[in-house]
Structure formats: C-alpha cells, structure tokens
Amino acid sequence: MKLQLKIWRQVDRNSAGKLESYQLDNVNHHMSFLEMLDTLNEQLITNKERPVEFDHDCREGICGQCGVMINGIAHGPLKNTTTCQLHMREFKDGETILIEPFHGAGFPVKKDLKVDRSAFDRIISSGGFVSVNTGQAPEANSLPVSHETAEQAFDSAACIGCGACVATCKNGSAALFTSAKITQLALLPQSEKERKTRVIDMVNQMDKEGFGHCSNTEACEVECPQGISVLNIARMNYEYNRANFFKHKK
Amino acid sequence: MNTLARKILMAATGLFLCFFLLIHFLGNTQLFLEPEHAQKGFNAYSKFLSNNFLIKGVSYLLYLSIIAHAIYGIIITNKNNKAKGSYKSDHRGRASKWYSRSMGVLGTLILIFLVIHFQNFWYQYKFGEVGLDPYGNKDLYGVVVASFQNSWLVVLYVISMIALAYHLIHGIQSGIRTLGLFHPKFVRWVNVFAVIYSIVICTGFALMPIYIYFTT
C-alpha cells in the first residue's frame, strides 16, 4: 500500500518544530506502525536525509516506550493498543497519516517524535515504592492478601507509563498515571506504612512537573492501552483526603 | 494550593450549589399553583426567607460559593490551558462527552444567566420598587409574572437551564469522585442519580417561565 505521511520534525528541545510530508510506496499491511516508520527511515537514510527519531523498545506492547499521536488520537485509532501493536491493516491504501509526539507542559519534546517523559520517573521516585529492609523474602502467610485485592492491585499495576493519558487529556493531567501507582500500593499491606506520605508527596510532585487538573472527562481510560480505570483517580482523591484529614501536626 | 485541593474546593462549592438548587426548586414549585394561591404562598415564602437569620447566613455562604466556584474555575482553566498539548490534527474528542470537556463554557453561560437572574428578581426584591400583595407582603410573584411576559426572557431562561443540565450531569458525578467516592457500584449509582437530578431540576425550572408565559 501507498501512504502519505505528515510527521512532526523538530531538531531539538529549544527549536520550533513543523510538519513535513513524506511519500511511502512499499508498505505491507502486515507491518506494525513502527515497522512502517523503520521503512521510512531506511528510505530517508538512503537519500542521505536525517531519519525520524521515535521512542520504542520491546515492540510487544508492554514496555510503554512507544507512543505517538496518530491522526490526533493517542496510539492511533485502535483502542487499548500501543503504537507498536497497531498494524498498517488499520489504514487504507493512499491514506494520509499525521504523526505528532505526545506533549504538554510536563512532556517536552526532545526531538521529532521523542518525548522527555522523565516527569513520570520523578513522580514514582517521590513515593511510588515500598521501603523495606533487604534480606530474605518474608514468610508469605505472614502478610495475607486476598485474591480479589491482589487482582485489583494488579489491574492498577498494569499501567505501562506510556503517557497516552496525558496526551489525550484536554488538561494535560497526569492523574491516571499517578493514581494507578497510588491505588496499587494503597491496596497492599506491605505499603501501608507509607500510605499517607506517599499520596501527598506524589500529588505534589505531579503538580511540580506542570501537569494539569483532572476534570474527570474519562478520556484517559478510553485511550489507555492497558484500560486503566478512572476509578483509580477517585481512589487517589480518597487517599489524598484521608491523608490530609488524619495528618499529624508536625 | 495544589491541583487536588483546587478541585476539592470546586467540588465542595459545586455540590453545595446543587443542594441549594433543590431547595430553590422546591420553593419555586409554588409558581405552578392557581394564581391567587401562588401569589399568597410565593410572597409569604419570599418574606420568610428574607427575614430568617439562619437563611441569611446560608445566603452569604451561597454568594461566596458562587464567587469561589467561578474564580477557581477560571484559575483551573488557565492552568490547564498552559499544561495541555495542542495538536495539528486533534481527534481526542472521540474519547469523552462534549459537555465534560465544556464545563468552562457552560459555566460561563450559567454565570451570565445568574447576573441576569439576580437583576430580574433578587435586585428588584431587595432594592427595587415592588408593590404589596393583599396580605401586605412584597409582591415578588407579580414581578415574576410581569418578567415572563417577555418571550425573549423565557427563551433565555430555557436555554440557560439546558446549559445548567449538562453542567450538572458532569459536575455532580465529577465532584463526588473528586471528594473520593471510588467504589464502582456507588459511582454507577451516582452517575444515574446525577442524570435524573439534573434533568428533573432543570426541566422543572425551565417549565416555570413557560407555564407563566402561556397561562397569564
């Protein structure tokens, strides 16, 4: 199949970017979206042009590295799919595809389709962990977790941190990402000790990174490759209110 | 103040205003009575409200809530506009309801309506020249009936109630989740409740000017 591509090209963080058009003639409809971009880059390198830079890693839909806006939709038209798992059979022969990087105040563009998502790392570092002594694994039965709770925590832990929620949100809010980690840890007994400080620290870090307010439009859940529920956000709000209500005065 | 604290303030003031709407609505249903009964009841009710010190306290809380809700709405919208990304091709709208993305616009319409609404009745009652009814109460009912002879005002009220209905459908469920309700079953109930509450209240309010326009 033949494709007309319009891709966001930006030399570095500080320069202004713009859309550039490319023609691609030999696209196989079995190719993944990233393989299509690889094909384009081969063509560009052959023509001694600068290849299009984009993030990717596992190409199996589980690492959260890839992710671009395809025709104005995060990860493209197919729901609950990462960009790498999107195949060219979803597009028509001769179609024009517009590709832009995820971006926002918390997500500056580094180059072309590559985005600096280290804000997410800093949110996790601010409290998305359990402080435990290293050593031998404790006796499993000493910390009973019901099957249901474990499954719920796992549903929240399924977030791959791709940033589609921020890109899709009309407010550029990172509430879904932050709340998924807070909910996962709030459900498990190992993380109980840091429950109050965690939510306050992570919310403050989320704000410091410049992300917007959640207005519960629920668009993030719809476009999330992992289908992370917006109820995680409600849970984060609950945890935040609880932590403030029962805060000890210093 | 962080993003969550601002949203909690929006939710708390918004839900208080929703509760006020119910009381306002129940009181105003007297307008649907026979004219003589409506005049007597409505005017006595208005007098009772304006003389009661408890209601006076609540009314100041109400003005404060409206102002805080509007100001924080503007602050939040401004910050969100700075945080969001803009795309040359944007089809993100497929993932959410239009009214959930248009709370600012709907809110502005409602604020404009409120200014007109306060001018029509609140200002007239407090500072305007209002005659007395046969029972010696200020005839607010007469002001209401006279105002709704103007078909443009009736249309304006009906359109504003449509905006309010959509604002409430999203606002109630969003506000309650902001306060921390996360259980899937109760969230579903709240969603249904929000739709029913908004439609009943706003349809009821919209019918008042229409009823008066066509019956008097």
XYZ file of C-alpha atoms in Angstrom:
466
model
C 0.000 0.000 0.000
C 0.984 3.629 -0.524
C 0.912 6.218 2.213
C 1.229 9.949 2.547
C 2.866 10.762 5.891
C 2.920 14.090 7.690
C 5.410 13.882 10.531
C 6.382 16.356 13.237
C 10.076 17.232 12.780
C 11.918 19.098 15.489
C 15.701 19.342 15.735
C 15.964 19.731 19.498
C 14.132 20.807 22.646
C 14.562 24.530 22.032
C 13.763 24.819 18.357
C 10.315 25.113 16.865
C 9.046 22.085 15.018
C 6.866 21.694 11.985
C 5.063 19.034 9.995
C 6.827 17.601 6.972
C 5.361 15.406 4.270
C 6.784 12.103 3.074
C 5.627 9.635 0.463
C 5.982 5.916 1.252
C 5.214 3.450 -1.541
C 6.035 -0.043 -0.347
C 4.084 -0.519 2.852
C 2.946 -4.031 3.657
C -0.335 -4.100 5.568
C 1.116 -6.729 7.935
C 3.722 -4.225 9.138
C 3.366 -2.717 12.564
C 3.199 1.068 12.757
C 6.807 1.224 13.978
C 7.978 -1.066 11.155
C 6.344 1.355 8.749
C 8.398 4.158 10.372
C 11.522 1.946 10.106
C 10.810 1.604 6.381
C 10.511 5.364 6.081
C 13.828 5.819 7.925
C 15.595 3.361 5.583
C 14.317 5.426 2.691
C 15.483 8.665 4.366
C 18.947 7.267 5.171
C 19.338 6.027 1.595
C 18.501 9.539 0.409
C 21.028 10.965 2.931
C 18.318 12.713 4.940
C 18.000 12.795 8.734
C 15.882 9.847 9.934
C 12.777 10.403 12.072
C 13.580 9.728 15.713
C 10.996 7.945 17.821
C 10.950 6.047 21.120
C 10.478 2.284 21.168
C 11.790 -0.738 22.995
C 10.022 -4.087 23.394
C 7.596 -3.730 20.470
C 5.322 -6.158 22.309
C 3.009 -3.599 23.886
C 4.298 -3.941 27.427
C 7.202 -1.543 27.932
C 5.416 1.769 27.431
C 8.253 3.327 25.433
C 6.482 3.863 22.137
C 3.540 6.169 21.699
C 2.674 8.917 19.231
C -0.430 10.836 18.269
C -1.716 9.236 15.084
C -4.293 11.366 13.248
C -4.957 13.178 16.511
C -5.504 10.084 18.660
C -3.007 8.704 21.179
C -1.646 5.353 19.908
C -3.889 5.595 16.841
C -7.430 4.538 16.011
C -7.389 1.062 17.585
C -8.430 1.152 21.242
C -6.437 -0.448 24.090
C -3.371 -0.852 21.854
C 0.092 0.655 21.941
C 1.578 2.167 18.790
C 3.841 -0.865 18.254
C 0.852 -3.224 18.319
C -1.053 -1.158 15.774
C -0.776 -2.649 12.286
C -0.990 -0.993 8.902
C -4.098 -3.043 8.036
C -5.990 -0.491 10.152
C -5.247 2.111 7.461
C -6.434 2.480 3.884
C -4.255 2.489 0.768
C -3.387 6.065 -0.201
C -4.348 7.421 3.226
C -2.651 10.489 4.714
C -1.412 9.812 8.246
C -0.493 12.674 10.565
C 2.044 11.738 13.255
C 2.861 14.005 16.204
C 4.663 13.431 19.504
C 2.800 13.244 22.847
C 3.438 16.570 24.519
C 2.370 19.080 27.137
C 3.897 21.182 29.906
C 5.069 18.016 31.711
C 6.159 16.324 28.486
C 8.620 18.464 26.487
C 9.534 17.205 23.007
C 13.199 16.170 22.768
C 13.470 15.540 19.061
C 10.960 14.673 16.315
C 8.625 12.134 17.947
C 10.803 11.600 21.044
C 9.395 12.996 24.264
C 11.001 13.598 27.635
C 8.786 11.588 29.978
C 11.198 11.698 32.931
C 8.495 13.612 34.840
C 6.831 10.211 35.313
C 10.055 8.796 36.780
C 10.247 11.687 39.228
C 6.625 11.125 40.286
C 7.410 7.463 41.018
C 10.654 8.405 42.836
C 8.712 10.772 45.072
C 6.766 7.937 46.698
C 5.738 5.143 44.339
C 7.725 2.449 46.135
C 7.774 0.417 49.345
C 10.668 0.990 51.763
C 11.641 -2.427 53.058
C 14.708 -3.992 54.550
C 16.572 -6.120 52.097
C 17.279 -9.718 53.001
C 15.308 -12.895 52.780
C 11.753 -12.866 51.431
C 9.326 -12.891 54.377
C 7.026 -15.828 55.050
C 4.183 -15.356 52.534
C 1.434 -16.231 55.003
C 2.537 -13.524 57.429
C 1.017 -10.875 55.154
C -2.263 -12.297 53.898
C -3.663 -10.665 50.721
C -6.956 -11.909 49.330
C -7.137 -12.983 45.718
C -9.570 -10.159 44.899
C -7.341 -7.487 46.403
C -4.288 -8.879 44.648
C -6.157 -8.784 41.338
C -7.326 -5.202 41.940
C -3.801 -4.105 42.792
C -2.549 -5.870 39.685
C -5.114 -4.091 37.497
C -3.657 -0.776 38.680
C -0.086 -2.046 38.393
C -0.737 -2.837 34.712
C -0.013 0.811 33.806
C 2.990 0.868 31.474
C 3.642 4.616 31.847
C 3.408 5.394 28.137
C 1.824 8.819 28.713
C -1.189 8.372 26.423
C -3.373 9.603 29.300
C -1.521 12.926 29.456
C -1.566 13.292 25.660
C -5.300 12.533 25.483
C -6.296 14.711 28.432
C -7.629 18.114 27.420
C -5.984 19.447 30.594
C -2.651 17.630 30.214
C -3.277 15.916 33.552
C -1.168 13.015 34.794
C -3.828 11.948 37.294
C -4.408 8.500 35.765
C -0.725 7.562 35.826
C -0.119 8.877 39.350
C -3.328 7.416 40.741
C -2.678 3.954 39.297
C 0.510 3.640 41.359
C -1.090 5.163 44.470
C -4.060 2.762 44.203
C -1.881 -0.285 43.618
C 0.167 0.438 46.721
C -2.820 1.551 48.831
C -4.354 -1.905 48.346
C -1.383 -3.912 49.585
C -0.324 -4.425 53.217
C 3.417 -4.002 52.558
C 2.924 -0.371 51.592
C 0.552 0.578 54.439
C 3.237 2.364 56.492
C 3.862 4.989 53.833
C 0.267 5.286 52.697
C -0.277 8.879 53.871
C 3.071 10.414 52.961
C 3.094 8.649 49.585
C -0.095 10.202 48.235
C 0.801 13.723 49.374
C 4.363 13.516 48.009
C 3.300 12.027 44.676
C 0.500 14.551 44.142
C 2.862 17.433 44.965
C 5.463 16.086 42.550
C 2.812 15.650 39.847
C 1.933 19.345 40.248
C 5.553 20.441 40.300
C 6.042 18.821 36.892
C 3.412 21.155 35.435
C 0.609 18.674 34.722
C -2.966 19.997 34.723
C -6.048 19.280 36.814
C -8.169 16.171 36.331
C -11.696 17.158 35.305
C -12.972 13.580 35.067
C -13.716 13.596 31.336
C -12.649 9.912 31.376
C -10.900 10.233 28.004
C -7.688 8.795 29.507
C -9.318 5.462 30.334
C -10.713 5.151 26.807
C -7.335 5.684 25.110
C -5.219 3.837 27.711
C -3.545 0.791 26.114
C -3.992 -1.054 29.403
C -7.540 0.175 30.077
C -6.577 1.590 33.488
C -9.842 2.648 35.156
C -10.584 6.285 36.029
C -11.759 4.985 39.395
C -8.058 4.906 40.271
C -8.218 8.701 40.164
C -11.202 8.701 42.533
C -9.198 6.375 44.780
C -6.258 8.792 44.695
C -8.633 11.608 45.724
C -9.891 9.453 48.585
C -6.356 8.625 49.697
C -5.375 12.297 49.472
C -8.372 13.477 51.517
C -7.834 10.699 54.037
C -4.141 11.552 54.393
C -4.880 15.240 54.961
C -7.737 14.567 57.347
C -5.686 12.276 59.572
C -2.436 14.195 59.210
C -0.372 14.518 62.375
C 0.706 18.065 63.161
C 4.441 18.412 62.978
C -2.767 25.043 46.903
C -2.213 22.030 44.629
C -4.364 20.639 41.818
C -6.297 18.280 44.075
C -7.008 20.957 46.695
C -8.364 23.291 43.994
C -10.572 20.530 42.624
C -11.868 19.735 46.113
C -12.837 23.383 46.506
C -14.642 23.261 43.138
C -16.412 20.046 44.157
C -17.444 21.289 47.599
C -18.816 24.629 46.359
C -20.414 22.970 43.321
C -22.182 20.289 45.334
C -23.384 22.891 47.833
C -24.846 24.884 44.934
C -26.524 21.707 43.632
C -28.130 21.193 47.032
C -29.245 24.819 47.073
C -30.864 24.308 43.651
C -33.074 21.578 45.103
C -34.341 23.867 47.886
C -34.766 26.742 45.415
C -36.658 24.380 43.094
C -38.990 23.044 45.793
C -39.843 26.576 46.939
C -40.472 27.752 43.400
C -42.862 24.901 42.557
C -45.472 27.179 44.215
C -45.436 29.117 40.945
C -47.386 26.239 39.356
C -50.344 26.806 41.720
C -53.517 28.730 40.823
C -52.530 32.444 40.550
C -54.182 33.538 43.841
C -52.639 30.673 45.805
C -49.326 31.070 44.049
C -49.197 34.779 44.856
C -50.033 34.265 48.523
C -47.723 31.300 49.051
C -44.795 32.540 46.990
C -44.755 36.010 48.538
C -45.088 34.669 52.089
C -42.274 32.214 51.342
C -40.055 35.027 49.996
C -40.714 37.109 53.093
C -39.946 34.173 55.364
C -36.627 33.570 53.587
C -35.512 37.194 53.647
C -36.370 37.643 57.342
C -34.877 34.428 58.691
C -31.374 34.995 60.123
C -30.371 31.381 59.501
C -31.282 31.707 55.833
C -29.371 34.991 55.749
C -26.228 33.177 56.904
C -26.755 30.473 54.291
C -27.306 33.105 51.604
C -23.880 34.652 52.305
C -22.375 31.167 52.021
C -24.234 30.857 48.733
C -22.846 34.122 47.279
C -19.386 33.114 48.452
C -19.742 29.662 46.835
C -20.812 31.135 43.503
C -17.876 33.572 43.508
C -15.331 30.963 44.650
C -16.639 28.391 42.139
C -16.338 30.928 39.302
C -12.904 32.265 40.318
C -11.405 28.822 40.847
C -12.990 27.677 37.600
C -11.061 30.423 35.815
C -7.808 29.667 37.680
C -8.076 25.932 36.917
C -8.943 26.509 33.254
C -5.967 28.864 32.845
C -3.564 26.405 34.417
C -4.960 23.550 32.346
C -4.550 25.541 29.157
C -0.874 26.009 29.999
C -0.425 22.301 30.811
C -2.124 20.774 27.794
C -0.575 19.875 24.464
C -2.015 21.212 21.220
C -2.099 19.033 18.144
C -2.354 19.948 14.454
C -4.749 17.077 13.972
C -6.922 16.583 17.029
C -9.500 13.800 17.283
C -9.199 13.297 21.021
C -12.858 14.215 21.372
C -13.933 10.682 20.459
C -12.951 9.502 23.936
C -15.161 11.754 26.056
C -18.527 13.506 26.196
C -18.651 17.064 24.795
C -20.178 18.509 27.948
C -17.465 17.013 30.161
C -14.946 18.987 28.087
C -17.062 22.162 28.027
C -17.609 22.819 31.726
C -15.907 26.220 31.428
C -18.117 27.386 28.568
C -21.289 26.017 30.188
C -20.241 27.592 33.488
C -19.733 30.978 31.820
C -23.225 30.778 30.279
C -24.633 29.960 33.702
C -22.750 32.867 35.290
C -24.125 35.286 32.694
C -27.583 33.861 33.350
C -27.089 34.327 37.096
C -26.244 38.013 36.686
C -29.455 38.499 34.677
C -31.441 36.339 37.107
C -30.190 38.290 40.145
C -31.012 41.554 38.377
C -34.518 40.306 37.460
C -35.616 39.187 40.918
C -33.047 39.437 43.704
C -32.132 43.073 42.971
C -35.765 44.038 42.386
C -36.851 42.442 45.672
C -34.046 43.952 47.742
C -33.566 47.369 46.165
C -36.285 47.856 43.545
C -39.815 49.233 43.785
C -42.054 46.254 44.480
C -45.758 46.682 45.304
C -47.554 44.857 48.118
C -49.958 41.951 47.715
C -53.374 41.822 49.541
C -51.634 40.213 52.544
C -49.109 43.013 52.965
C -46.122 41.077 51.624
C -43.868 42.364 48.847
C -45.394 41.081 45.598
C -42.433 39.169 44.145
C -44.920 36.899 42.380
C -46.140 39.952 40.442
C -42.551 40.733 39.413
C -42.088 37.137 38.240
C -45.298 37.147 36.192
C -44.514 40.556 34.667
C -40.952 39.486 33.741
C -42.053 36.304 31.994
C -44.416 38.154 29.669
C -41.206 38.902 27.739
C -40.765 35.968 25.341
C -37.020 36.663 24.943
C -36.504 36.307 28.664
C -38.408 32.998 28.619
C -36.174 31.735 25.796
C -33.067 32.886 27.667
C -34.177 31.062 30.822
C -34.910 27.838 28.916
C -31.538 27.880 27.116
C -29.754 28.576 30.399
C -31.496 25.604 32.001
C -30.271 23.354 29.172
C -26.714 24.580 29.822
C -27.218 24.032 33.544
C -28.498 20.482 32.975
C -25.366 19.470 31.071
C -23.131 21.288 33.582
C -24.766 19.360 36.424
C -24.757 15.941 34.741
C -20.973 16.089 34.566
C -20.447 18.251 37.640
C -22.278 16.090 40.177
C -20.533 12.838 39.338
C -17.166 14.521 38.814
C -17.479 16.387 42.112
C -18.387 13.309 44.095
C -15.432 11.391 42.670
C -13.169 14.352 43.455
C -14.294 14.029 47.051
C -13.135 10.412 46.889
C -16.012 8.039 46.098
C -14.297 5.230 44.208
C -16.449 2.136 44.693
C -17.613 1.035 41.197
C -21.164 0.230 42.308
C -21.779 3.548 44.093
C -20.068 5.519 41.327
C -22.568 3.936 38.899
C -25.447 4.924 41.186
C -24.123 8.467 41.425
C -23.892 8.680 37.620
C -27.556 7.656 37.297
C -28.548 9.978 40.140
C -26.709 12.903 38.504
C -28.602 12.453 35.235
C -32.015 12.139 36.933
C -31.364 15.041 39.340
C -30.158 17.360 36.582
C -32.993 16.556 34.198
C -35.735 16.816 36.838
C -34.480 20.087 38.357
C -33.611 21.801 35.084
C -36.799 20.706 33.289
C -38.804 21.884 36.281
C -37.069 25.267 36.340
C -37.442 25.650 32.557
C -41.178 24.894 32.793
C -41.761 27.769 35.258
C -41.277 30.663 32.792
C -43.029 28.667 30.035
C -46.011 27.953 32.304
C -46.290 31.585 33.382
C -45.867 32.881 29.816
C -48.727 30.721 28.495
C -51.146 30.914 31.444
C -51.092 34.576 32.460
